[in-house]
Amino acid sequence: MSIRIGILGYGNLGRGVELAVRAAHDMVLTAVFTRRDPATVKIQTEGVAVLSTDDVYNWTDKIDVMILCGGSATDLPEQTPKYAKLFNVVDSFDTHARIPEHFANVDAAAKDAGKVAVISCGWDPGMFSLARVYSNAILPDGNDYTFWGKGVSQGHSDAIRRIKGVKNAKQYTIPVESALEAVRSGKNPELTTRDKHTRECFVVLEEGADAAAVEKEIKEMPNYFADYDTTVHFISEEELLEKHSGMAHGGFVFRSGKTGVDKQHNHIIEYSLKLDSNPEFTTSVLVAVARAAYRMSSEGMTGCKTMLDIPPAYLSDKSGEELRAHLL
Amino acid sequence: MSIRIGILGYGNLGRGVELAVRAAHDMVLTAVFTRRDPATVKIQTEGVAVLSTDDVYNWTDKIDVMILCGGSATDLPEQTPKYAKLFNVVDSFDTHARIPEHFANVDAAAKDAGKVAVISCGWDPGMFSLARVYSNAILPDGNDYTFWGKGVSQGHSDAIRRIKGVKNAKQYTIPVESALEAVRSGKNPELTTRDKHTRECFVVLEEGADAAAVEKEIKEMPNYFADYDTTVHFISEEELLEKHSGMAHGGFVFRSGKTGVDKQHNHIIEYSLKLDSNPEFTTSVLVAVARAAYRMSSEGMTGCKTMLDIPPAYLSDKSGEELRAHLL
């Protein structure tokens, strides 16, 4: 029997989940729920119902796992505890600083309802978290390094767009190659914010705007740009849409740690991602985690979990025998 | 209370476990067991008993996890089922083709005794297996690539040493840089054995041996060398001992997979290790797994497990709260 998946929220993440469920042989997409008028939402899968979020209450016995595809800023803090009372749920909550609070809220709701809720799935938090936890457990005496990019930072692009005179903008976060190499070589460097990443901005000005003033305001913006080497390019809106609409992203997680009688041996663990589509990779993770959530729920587990709590085999559609014979 | 660790077998792995336990704040080394005369075995930790393997029966209530440090060829197939009847055990069994059989034998013994036994821990099998399982679960439509090296292959070095006229030898397995780059670039290449690795041999001849004949015999040896581009260097025994006694190793695991409506997006997941000491890294994994074995046993689990069955958080000495706050 296939695992019945529901999608709540149909933006980039919802569309990605839809495709990832299609690629999974043990799953079926049952329904998509939206806060918009369902009649205005066209999905990519024939024969699947598009419904209002008001209707979820009628679907509690028809969906095994609901994948929540809202944003972390305002949607998920409210949605995940709410829907964990009705369904096993998976979310991609990625505001690192607020994870403990989100976990507590979701845990209470899921335990109360006897459901499993897995939060903060994706690549960071998610696969990068796994890389950090495994490598810290193996090499307790060492240093962690996380680099992001090359990829668009939504938060930094938004910050530029709020500047007076800016019509549109995209900002790329780019890891500094020499810093990556210093870590890879086992030098265990101490790296400042400026050493690790550069920021490259593509900006479309409003007519008559002062380019020099905009560039200065970007480069001196505290937190966002002041601590980085930032490059600003002014381009046309056509060029922005044509060349900078991609959703590629990626990054690197390193652990550089020492062992030996005199700590004379250095070891480098490197985990890296190079993704053509940030949302499609993120949702590929969400769907694998939905499989695990279904299994955990079937075994009687309840409450809030993260990927750190899930045996890796639970994410796979292969049996233990198959995994041991072919992938171990 | 500290987790009480026993070591069975005191070679390179036993010494590595000893150091890794010392680096773990929640563990204590209780005893080392050897098949040799214990009086001849000098360990690196003061005040820890060195005993004959005949004595293990008196230590069943003093050791929480016994780490088995024998070899995969003949030791572990016999030892792991035997000692899983007495202790929670962890081993590094790495003969991939025989894992299903080893699992079955160990599972029966451990279940019968109510113990947890974790087999095939280390980096391949082990961390590389985790990389393969996670990335296959996330990207079901894709290709796997595993490269090993640069590092000494014990099996290939042994094969050279069996040739008439060879006094000593070390063989390095080296991944082909252009193949790594082709995978990294998302080309999804089809790679033959020869495309992926080269083999470099450092050989010390017996006096009067025929260098050309030895080189020919190495390069034409079926399975071991015939399918590879192999380089042979003849050097003195002094040079071999001076320059080729290191135990560095490493490797790369890639998953290159596609998503999207038209499978138009490629994603590269890369996991790599660069290790100054193969045995010390392997045993660092064994010790983290011993922590997990202790927890699983404390929770009442029994039977044979692999790293695929263990929630990542169980390998860490940090609490769930700490992990969520700092590493997730």
XYZ file of C-alpha atoms in Angstrom:
656
model
C 0.000 0.000 0.000
C 1.302 3.437 -0.904
C 1.974 6.141 1.646
C -0.683 8.823 1.149
C 0.854 12.303 1.060
C -0.889 15.656 1.424
C 0.664 19.005 0.518
C -0.258 22.150 2.429
C 0.791 25.304 0.576
C 1.466 25.346 -3.154
C 4.429 27.603 -3.907
C 7.956 26.549 -4.915
C 8.102 24.016 -2.095
C 4.656 22.584 -2.781
C 5.506 22.115 -6.442
C 8.797 20.449 -5.487
C 7.039 18.033 -3.118
C 4.592 17.147 -5.878
C 7.480 16.180 -8.197
C 9.382 14.292 -5.495
C 6.286 12.253 -4.567
C 5.899 11.389 -8.254
C 9.489 10.083 -8.247
C 8.829 7.887 -5.172
C 7.459 4.443 -6.009
C 5.932 3.858 -2.584
C 3.938 7.099 -2.326
C 0.873 8.720 -3.784
C -0.204 12.359 -3.699
C -3.699 12.514 -2.257
C -4.573 16.193 -2.078
C -3.150 19.718 -2.166
C -4.461 22.296 0.302
C -4.158 26.022 -0.297
C -5.140 29.220 1.475
C -5.936 30.723 -1.910
C -9.151 30.061 -3.820
C -8.580 26.420 -4.924
C -10.146 27.192 -8.309
C -7.199 29.517 -9.079
C -4.503 26.922 -8.277
C -3.439 24.662 -11.116
C -1.226 21.736 -10.126
C 0.929 19.440 -12.258
C -0.729 16.108 -11.401
C -3.971 14.975 -13.024
C -6.753 13.732 -10.821
C -5.477 15.119 -7.528
C -7.856 17.309 -5.526
C -6.964 20.940 -4.817
C -8.825 22.058 -1.724
C -9.093 24.877 0.749
C -7.147 24.545 3.982
C -10.566 24.780 5.644
C -11.237 21.264 4.334
C -8.295 19.498 6.018
C -10.515 18.289 8.842
C -12.325 15.958 6.411
C -9.056 14.357 5.288
C -7.540 13.157 8.531
C -8.177 9.491 7.708
C -7.137 9.788 4.049
C -3.647 11.243 4.456
C -0.735 9.482 6.168
C 1.669 12.420 6.174
C 0.966 16.099 5.496
C 3.983 18.001 4.174
C 3.820 21.642 5.255
C 5.156 23.937 2.541
C 4.798 27.335 4.178
C 7.523 29.820 5.081
C 9.496 29.868 8.306
C 8.920 33.516 9.193
C 5.196 33.435 9.920
C 3.532 30.315 8.405
C 5.230 27.352 10.065
C 5.378 28.632 13.671
C 1.587 28.668 13.526
C 0.894 25.833 11.046
C 3.106 23.028 12.306
C 1.656 22.866 15.857
C -1.838 23.324 14.397
C -1.657 20.519 11.835
C 0.372 18.181 14.077
C -2.892 17.832 16.005
C -4.503 16.280 12.917
C -1.774 14.591 10.879
C 1.744 13.273 10.929
C 3.580 16.300 9.530
C 6.949 17.282 8.074
C 8.213 20.856 7.794
C 11.301 22.765 6.638
C 11.446 25.322 9.460
C 14.842 26.955 8.978
C 15.133 29.819 11.465
C 17.980 28.208 13.414
C 17.689 30.451 16.466
C 14.018 29.632 16.966
C 14.232 25.852 16.528
C 14.133 25.048 20.288
C 10.922 27.075 20.717
C 9.344 25.608 17.562
C 10.312 22.093 18.704
C 8.638 22.594 22.088
C 5.398 23.884 20.550
C 5.212 21.115 17.967
C 6.191 18.402 20.446
C 3.348 19.278 22.802
C 0.797 19.266 19.969
C 2.040 16.046 18.338
C 2.326 14.101 21.596
C -1.144 15.191 22.606
C -2.580 13.942 19.315
C -0.435 10.810 19.072
C 1.174 12.029 15.862
C 4.757 12.256 14.592
C 6.018 15.694 13.506
C 9.458 16.088 11.934
C 10.684 19.677 11.814
C 13.570 21.541 10.176
C 14.137 19.150 7.274
C 15.999 20.182 4.131
C 19.682 20.893 3.695
C 20.493 23.534 6.315
C 18.980 22.681 8.712
C 18.809 19.086 7.543
C 21.591 17.358 5.642
C 24.167 19.897 6.856
C 23.014 19.292 10.441
C 23.544 15.563 9.980
C 27.037 16.206 8.610
C 27.838 18.363 11.657
C 26.450 15.903 14.217
C 28.085 12.788 12.755
C 31.456 14.459 12.334
C 31.408 16.054 15.792
C 30.598 12.679 17.344
C 33.485 11.026 15.477
C 36.061 13.787 15.877
C 35.344 15.481 19.229
C 38.608 17.444 19.073
C 38.236 19.693 16.040
C 36.724 22.654 14.239
C 33.495 23.049 12.259
C 33.246 25.150 9.123
C 30.050 25.788 7.157
C 30.092 27.721 3.872
C 27.039 28.595 1.772
C 26.758 29.199 -1.938
C 27.141 30.040 -4.605
C 23.453 30.880 -4.382
C 20.859 33.602 -4.007
C 20.108 34.746 -0.471
C 16.473 35.766 -0.301
C 16.980 37.800 2.864
C 19.849 39.824 1.413
C 18.018 40.380 -1.886
C 15.012 41.654 0.079
C 17.245 44.006 2.083
C 18.550 45.586 -1.130
C 15.027 45.916 -2.555
C 13.998 47.943 0.490
C 16.553 50.666 -0.394
C 15.076 53.840 -1.920
C 15.757 53.976 -5.657
C 16.027 50.178 -6.077
C 13.461 48.540 -8.347
C 14.671 44.960 -8.131
C 17.737 43.020 -6.946
C 19.329 39.617 -6.471
C 22.195 38.913 -4.086
C 24.569 35.951 -4.371
C 26.451 34.562 -1.384
C 29.780 33.170 -2.605
C 32.236 31.103 -0.552
C 35.841 32.325 -0.750
C 37.869 29.683 -2.609
C 41.088 30.350 -0.657
C 39.218 29.838 2.625
C 37.792 26.521 1.391
C 41.301 25.448 0.392
C 42.789 26.458 3.734
C 40.194 24.324 5.542
C 40.633 21.396 3.128
C 44.395 21.432 3.614
C 44.003 20.833 7.350
C 45.357 24.215 8.404
C 42.435 24.715 10.823
C 42.330 28.445 10.015
C 40.510 31.019 12.126
C 38.207 32.703 9.651
C 36.370 35.981 10.062
C 33.011 36.645 8.427
C 34.844 38.549 5.671
C 37.274 35.675 5.094
C 34.539 33.118 4.421
C 32.059 34.663 1.979
C 31.782 37.481 -0.517
C 28.482 39.067 -1.594
C 27.658 39.949 -5.189
C 24.617 42.116 -5.912
C 22.749 42.636 -9.176
C 20.604 45.737 -8.870
C 17.963 47.333 -11.090
C 17.528 51.049 -10.337
C 14.353 53.092 -10.477
C 14.553 55.777 -13.146
C 16.583 58.733 -11.918
C 17.991 56.937 -8.873
C 21.513 57.782 -7.668
C 23.663 54.707 -8.359
C 26.580 55.831 -6.191
C 24.285 56.481 -3.226
C 22.586 53.081 -3.616
C 25.933 51.294 -3.859
C 27.172 53.069 -0.726
C 24.005 52.224 1.187
C 24.285 48.540 0.242
C 27.966 48.223 1.120
C 27.560 49.943 4.489
C 24.392 48.131 5.566
C 25.080 46.662 9.037
C 24.833 42.858 9.487
C 23.851 42.274 5.879
C 26.836 43.712 3.987
C 29.174 45.850 6.124
C 31.236 42.840 7.305
C 31.709 41.438 3.785
C 33.532 42.296 0.597
C 30.551 43.285 -1.511
C 30.371 43.906 -5.253
C 27.452 45.800 -6.789
C 26.469 45.575 -10.476
C 23.746 47.764 -11.966
C 21.856 45.985 -14.716
C 18.562 46.253 -16.594
C 15.441 44.490 -15.389
C 15.487 42.342 -18.553
C 18.992 41.140 -17.762
C 18.049 40.461 -14.130
C 15.079 38.334 -15.141
C 17.013 36.583 -17.898
C 20.249 35.791 -16.072
C 19.407 35.862 -12.374
C 16.125 33.994 -11.983
C 17.737 30.612 -11.303
C 17.355 28.864 -7.968
C 20.740 27.149 -7.806
C 22.399 26.947 -4.391
C 24.738 24.798 -2.366
C 27.417 24.824 0.276
C 30.068 22.982 2.233
C 30.289 21.535 5.751
C 33.718 20.614 7.077
C 34.973 19.021 10.236
C 38.710 19.195 10.696
C 39.711 17.120 13.704
C 42.722 15.599 15.375
C 43.534 12.164 16.791
C 46.678 10.397 17.980
C 48.838 10.186 21.096
C 50.115 13.708 20.446
C 47.111 14.781 18.340
C 49.483 14.518 15.392
C 46.938 13.196 12.883
C 44.478 15.514 11.182
C 41.324 14.324 9.458
C 39.085 16.286 7.097
C 35.442 15.363 6.640
C 33.808 17.363 3.848
C 30.139 17.286 2.890
C 29.069 19.451 -0.015
C 26.016 20.135 -2.144
C 25.799 21.682 -5.591
C 22.125 22.126 -6.375
C 20.508 23.305 -9.598
C 17.259 23.902 -7.721
C 17.267 24.775 -4.040
C 13.491 24.164 -3.574
C 13.485 20.866 -5.479
C 16.368 19.484 -3.433
C 14.802 20.687 -0.186
C 11.520 19.012 -1.045
C 13.297 15.804 -2.082
C 14.532 15.700 1.504
C 11.044 16.469 2.874
C 9.553 13.557 0.943
C 12.201 11.066 2.125
C 11.525 12.270 5.672
C 7.776 11.807 5.140
C 8.508 8.122 4.500
C 10.370 7.967 7.810
C 7.566 9.825 9.613
C 5.073 7.263 8.328
C 7.241 4.388 9.580
C 7.832 5.985 12.956
C 4.109 6.612 13.359
C 3.332 3.019 12.314
C 5.667 1.837 15.070
C 3.765 3.874 17.645
C 6.189 6.757 18.080
C 4.754 10.199 18.770
C 5.997 13.746 19.289
C 8.397 16.098 17.573
C 11.520 14.740 15.880
C 14.301 16.121 13.739
C 16.445 14.307 11.181
C 18.930 13.725 14.020
C 16.415 11.348 15.618
C 15.709 9.210 12.551
C 17.595 6.004 11.686
C 18.947 6.607 8.141
C 17.349 3.398 6.832
C 13.896 4.840 7.594
C 14.343 7.414 4.821
C 14.892 4.735 2.202
C 12.274 2.762 0.291
C 14.607 -0.251 0.366
C 14.446 -3.001 2.999
C 17.187 -3.566 5.561
C 18.279 -6.654 3.587
C 18.563 -4.675 0.345
C 20.465 -1.847 2.027
C 22.934 -4.212 3.683
C 23.486 -6.141 0.453
C 23.886 -3.177 -1.892
C 24.554 0.148 -0.141
C 26.298 -0.718 3.131
C 28.274 7.357 35.093
C 30.778 6.620 32.354
C 30.231 3.991 29.681
C 32.629 1.129 30.406
C 34.487 0.041 27.279
C 36.458 -3.151 26.682
C 38.867 -3.697 23.794
C 39.351 -7.155 22.305
C 42.490 -7.350 20.156
C 45.360 -4.899 20.522
C 46.782 -4.057 17.081
C 46.371 -0.793 15.131
C 42.609 -0.797 15.746
C 42.905 -1.614 19.452
C 45.400 1.215 19.937
C 43.099 3.599 18.035
C 40.112 2.659 20.191
C 42.191 3.274 23.301
C 42.981 6.831 22.130
C 39.409 7.556 21.022
C 38.000 6.412 24.382
C 40.484 8.740 26.070
C 39.105 11.626 23.962
C 35.494 10.804 24.956
C 34.377 12.488 28.171
C 31.576 10.014 28.868
C 33.601 6.795 28.568
C 36.217 4.864 30.445
C 38.467 2.049 29.235
C 38.011 -0.898 31.561
C 40.155 -3.666 30.144
C 42.058 -4.844 27.071
C 41.828 -8.513 26.062
C 44.445 -10.180 23.887
C 45.082 -13.626 22.432
C 48.783 -13.090 23.067
C 50.455 -13.534 26.442
C 49.093 -10.445 28.299
C 52.498 -9.916 29.920
C 53.952 -9.112 26.482
C 51.355 -6.471 25.608
C 52.103 -2.920 26.739
C 49.227 -0.464 26.376
C 49.219 3.334 26.493
C 46.861 3.837 29.447
C 48.024 3.502 33.036
C 46.030 1.358 35.403
C 44.011 -0.537 32.797
C 44.119 -4.324 32.964
C 45.519 -6.323 30.039
C 44.040 -9.807 30.139
C 43.777 -12.994 28.166
C 40.686 -13.459 26.029
C 40.077 -16.535 28.202
C 39.194 -14.136 31.015
C 36.319 -12.306 29.274
C 33.745 -14.484 31.016
C 34.621 -12.826 34.327
C 34.015 -9.338 32.916
C 30.476 -9.549 31.608
C 29.106 -7.305 34.364
C 31.996 -4.834 34.266
C 31.934 -3.878 30.596
C 29.050 -2.085 28.860
C 30.365 -2.388 25.298
C 33.162 -4.591 23.968
C 34.833 -3.190 20.841
C 36.125 -6.025 18.670
C 39.397 -5.066 16.991
C 40.132 -8.189 14.965
C 40.413 -8.544 11.205
C 37.554 -9.206 8.825
C 39.082 -12.186 7.026
C 39.094 -14.739 9.827
C 38.756 -13.035 13.265
C 35.425 -11.229 13.189
C 33.285 -13.913 11.475
C 34.047 -16.073 14.488
C 34.487 -13.430 17.227
C 31.459 -11.193 16.741
C 28.804 -13.930 17.109
C 30.817 -15.445 19.972
C 31.177 -12.264 22.005
C 27.693 -10.944 21.183
C 26.496 -13.735 23.489
C 28.314 -12.052 26.380
C 28.474 -8.320 25.666
C 27.077 -5.500 23.601
C 29.643 -5.421 20.805
C 30.812 -3.197 17.951
C 32.911 -4.397 15.017
C 34.426 -3.053 11.795
C 33.662 -6.055 9.546
C 34.429 -4.739 6.074
C 34.093 -7.636 3.631
C 31.120 -6.103 1.794
C 30.060 -9.300 0.028
C 29.804 -11.259 3.284
C 27.903 -8.672 5.335
C 24.464 -10.350 4.938
C 25.851 -13.666 6.236
C 27.753 -11.972 9.080
C 24.627 -9.984 9.993
C 22.517 -13.157 10.226
C 25.041 -14.957 12.436
C 25.503 -11.995 14.753
C 21.781 -11.209 14.897
C 20.909 -14.710 16.093
C 23.583 -14.619 18.796
C 22.779 -11.104 20.017
C 19.010 -11.616 20.089
C 19.428 -14.846 21.985
C 21.554 -13.115 24.617
C 19.549 -9.878 24.731
C 22.538 -7.851 23.546
C 23.067 -5.172 20.900
C 25.723 -5.842 18.248
C 26.633 -3.177 15.695
C 28.613 -4.502 12.747
C 30.524 -2.985 9.817
C 31.331 0.380 11.414
C 34.102 2.614 10.126
C 34.248 4.611 6.936
C 33.571 2.072 4.172
C 31.440 0.341 5.252
C 30.292 3.006 7.694
C 30.311 6.707 6.912
C 30.400 6.053 3.158
C 27.401 3.729 3.530
C 25.496 6.493 5.314
C 26.363 8.916 2.515
C 25.077 6.425 -0.067
C 21.843 5.620 1.786
C 20.907 9.222 2.577
C 21.641 10.456 -0.926
C 19.843 7.563 -2.624
C 16.774 8.199 -0.464
C 16.798 11.901 -1.374
C 17.673 11.574 -5.064
C 16.115 8.279 -6.259
C 16.843 9.139 -9.900
C 20.628 9.299 -10.127
C 24.044 7.680 -10.132
C 26.397 6.652 -7.316
C 30.144 7.030 -7.513
C 32.614 5.880 -4.863
C 36.349 6.601 -5.166
C 39.025 5.477 -2.723
C 42.375 7.025 -1.941
C 44.897 8.240 -2.059
C 45.863 5.473 0.335
C 47.579 2.143 0.796
C 45.555 -0.925 -0.107
C 46.635 -3.744 2.169
C 45.213 -6.423 -0.137
C 47.065 -5.125 -3.185
C 50.313 -4.685 -1.244
C 49.992 -8.289 -0.050
C 49.399 -9.492 -3.615
C 52.651 -7.884 -4.745
C 54.550 -9.325 -1.801
C 53.488 -12.829 -2.848
C 55.350 -12.448 -6.176
C 58.650 -14.361 -6.381
C 61.580 -11.970 -6.111
C 59.668 -9.322 -4.110
C 60.950 -8.600 -0.615
C 58.492 -5.876 0.371
C 55.916 -3.606 -1.278
C 53.289 -0.910 -0.750
C 50.508 -0.156 -3.208
C 48.617 3.137 -3.360
C 45.125 3.390 -4.813
C 44.714 6.841 -6.371
C 41.470 8.350 -7.669
C 41.738 9.863 -11.154
C 41.334 13.631 -10.843
C 39.627 14.042 -14.235
C 37.036 11.407 -13.280
C 36.324 13.221 -9.992
C 35.895 16.455 -11.928
C 33.575 14.869 -14.494
C 31.333 13.598 -11.682
C 31.467 16.918 -9.812
C 30.455 18.832 -12.922
C 27.199 16.856 -13.193
C 28.129 15.086 -16.436
C 26.997 11.738 -14.990
C 29.828 9.932 -16.780
C 29.972 6.176 -17.285
C 33.309 5.225 -15.795
C 35.203 1.984 -16.257
C 37.442 0.537 -13.573
C 40.432 2.021 -15.404
C 38.801 5.462 -15.596
C 38.321 5.731 -11.830
C 41.569 4.742 -10.134
C 45.247 4.305 -10.874
C 47.566 2.047 -8.891
C 51.065 3.046 -7.851
C 53.419 0.383 -6.492
C 56.640 0.804 -4.494
C 58.547 -2.464 -4.597
C 61.695 -3.722 -2.858
C 63.324 -6.596 -4.768
C 65.148 -9.576 -3.336
C 68.796 -9.582 -4.336
C 69.222 -10.806 -7.905
C 65.507 -10.628 -8.757
C 64.450 -9.732 -12.316
C 62.866 -6.265 -12.165
C 61.311 -6.434 -15.624
C 59.697 -9.810 -14.879
C 58.311 -8.570 -11.538
C 56.915 -5.418 -13.145
C 55.227 -7.491 -15.875
C 53.754 -9.908 -13.346
C 52.326 -7.035 -11.282
C 50.826 -5.189 -14.238
C 49.195 -8.311 -15.685
C 47.817 -9.695 -12.418
C 44.093 -10.335 -12.988
C 41.542 -8.490 -10.780
C 44.258 -6.720 -8.798
C 46.110 -4.768 -11.524
C 45.265 -5.847 -15.077
C 42.238 -3.523 -15.335
C 44.144 -0.461 -14.080
C 46.877 1.869 -15.234
C 49.621 0.721 -12.907
C 52.976 2.323 -12.198
C 55.797 0.350 -10.570
C 58.764 1.943 -8.776
C 61.656 -0.114 -7.469
C 63.151 1.358 -4.318
C 65.350 0.317 -1.406
C 63.893 -1.131 1.767
C 65.148 1.922 3.700
C 63.226 4.236 1.383
C 60.101 2.077 1.654
C 60.173 2.175 5.442
C 61.009 5.861 5.549
C 58.553 7.206 2.989
C 55.785 4.617 2.724
C 54.949 3.573 6.266
C 52.162 6.129 6.707
C 48.555 5.083 7.166
C 46.846 7.977 5.401
C 43.741 7.170 3.376
C 40.476 8.672 2.224
C 37.964 8.753 -0.557
C 34.873 10.290 -2.098
C 31.200 9.303 -2.330
C 29.037 11.112 -4.862
C 25.387 11.006 -5.736
C 24.492 12.852 -8.914
C 20.723 12.977 -9.285
C 18.007 14.682 -11.222
C 14.724 16.394 -10.307
C 12.228 18.615 -12.106
C 9.274 18.251 -14.455
C 11.643 17.311 -17.267
C 14.448 16.081 -14.980
C 16.208 19.288 -15.985
C 17.864 19.969 -12.618
C 20.977 18.118 -11.540
C 22.185 17.935 -7.967
C 25.577 16.783 -6.714
C 26.017 15.444 -3.191
C 29.666 14.876 -2.318
C 31.008 13.301 0.857
C 34.756 13.028 1.205
C 37.347 12.037 3.757
C 41.029 12.918 3.922
C 42.530 10.939 6.773
C 46.052 11.104 8.186
C 45.465 7.793 9.957
C 43.055 5.240 8.567
C 42.972 3.104 11.773
C 42.552 6.107 14.098
C 39.629 7.470 12.078
C 38.016 4.027 11.850
C 38.285 3.565 15.600
C 36.926 7.063 16.240
C 33.804 5.851 14.443
C 33.754 2.591 16.439
C 33.852 4.496 19.718
C 31.002 6.850 18.726
C 28.997 3.769 17.720
C 29.791 2.132 21.065
C 28.024 5.074 22.704
C 24.988 4.418 20.515
C 25.112 0.678 21.255
C 25.056 1.437 24.967
C 22.020 3.692 24.553
C 20.162 1.216 22.376
C 20.836 -1.556 24.874
C 19.712 0.669 27.758
C 16.438 1.189 25.892
C 15.909 -2.557 25.634
C 16.837 -3.065 21.985
C 18.552 -6.308 21.031
C 20.005 -7.944 17.924
C 22.338 -6.964 15.141
C 22.367 -3.384 13.841
C 24.405 -1.371 11.389
C 25.006 2.381 11.328
C 21.987 2.595 9.006
C 19.751 1.621 11.931
C 21.052 4.182 14.439
C 19.546 7.650 14.943
C 22.479 10.067 14.404
C 21.895 11.743 17.779
C 22.731 8.439 19.525
C 26.361 8.747 18.409
C 26.767 12.110 20.114
C 27.580 12.796 23.761
C 25.358 15.888 23.584
C 21.686 15.944 24.590
C 18.863 16.455 22.109
C 18.429 20.001 23.454
C 22.108 20.819 22.907
C 22.120 19.338 19.410
C 18.990 21.245 18.375
C 20.329 24.504 19.801
C 23.864 24.309 18.410
C 24.319 21.791 15.599
C 20.917 21.484 13.896
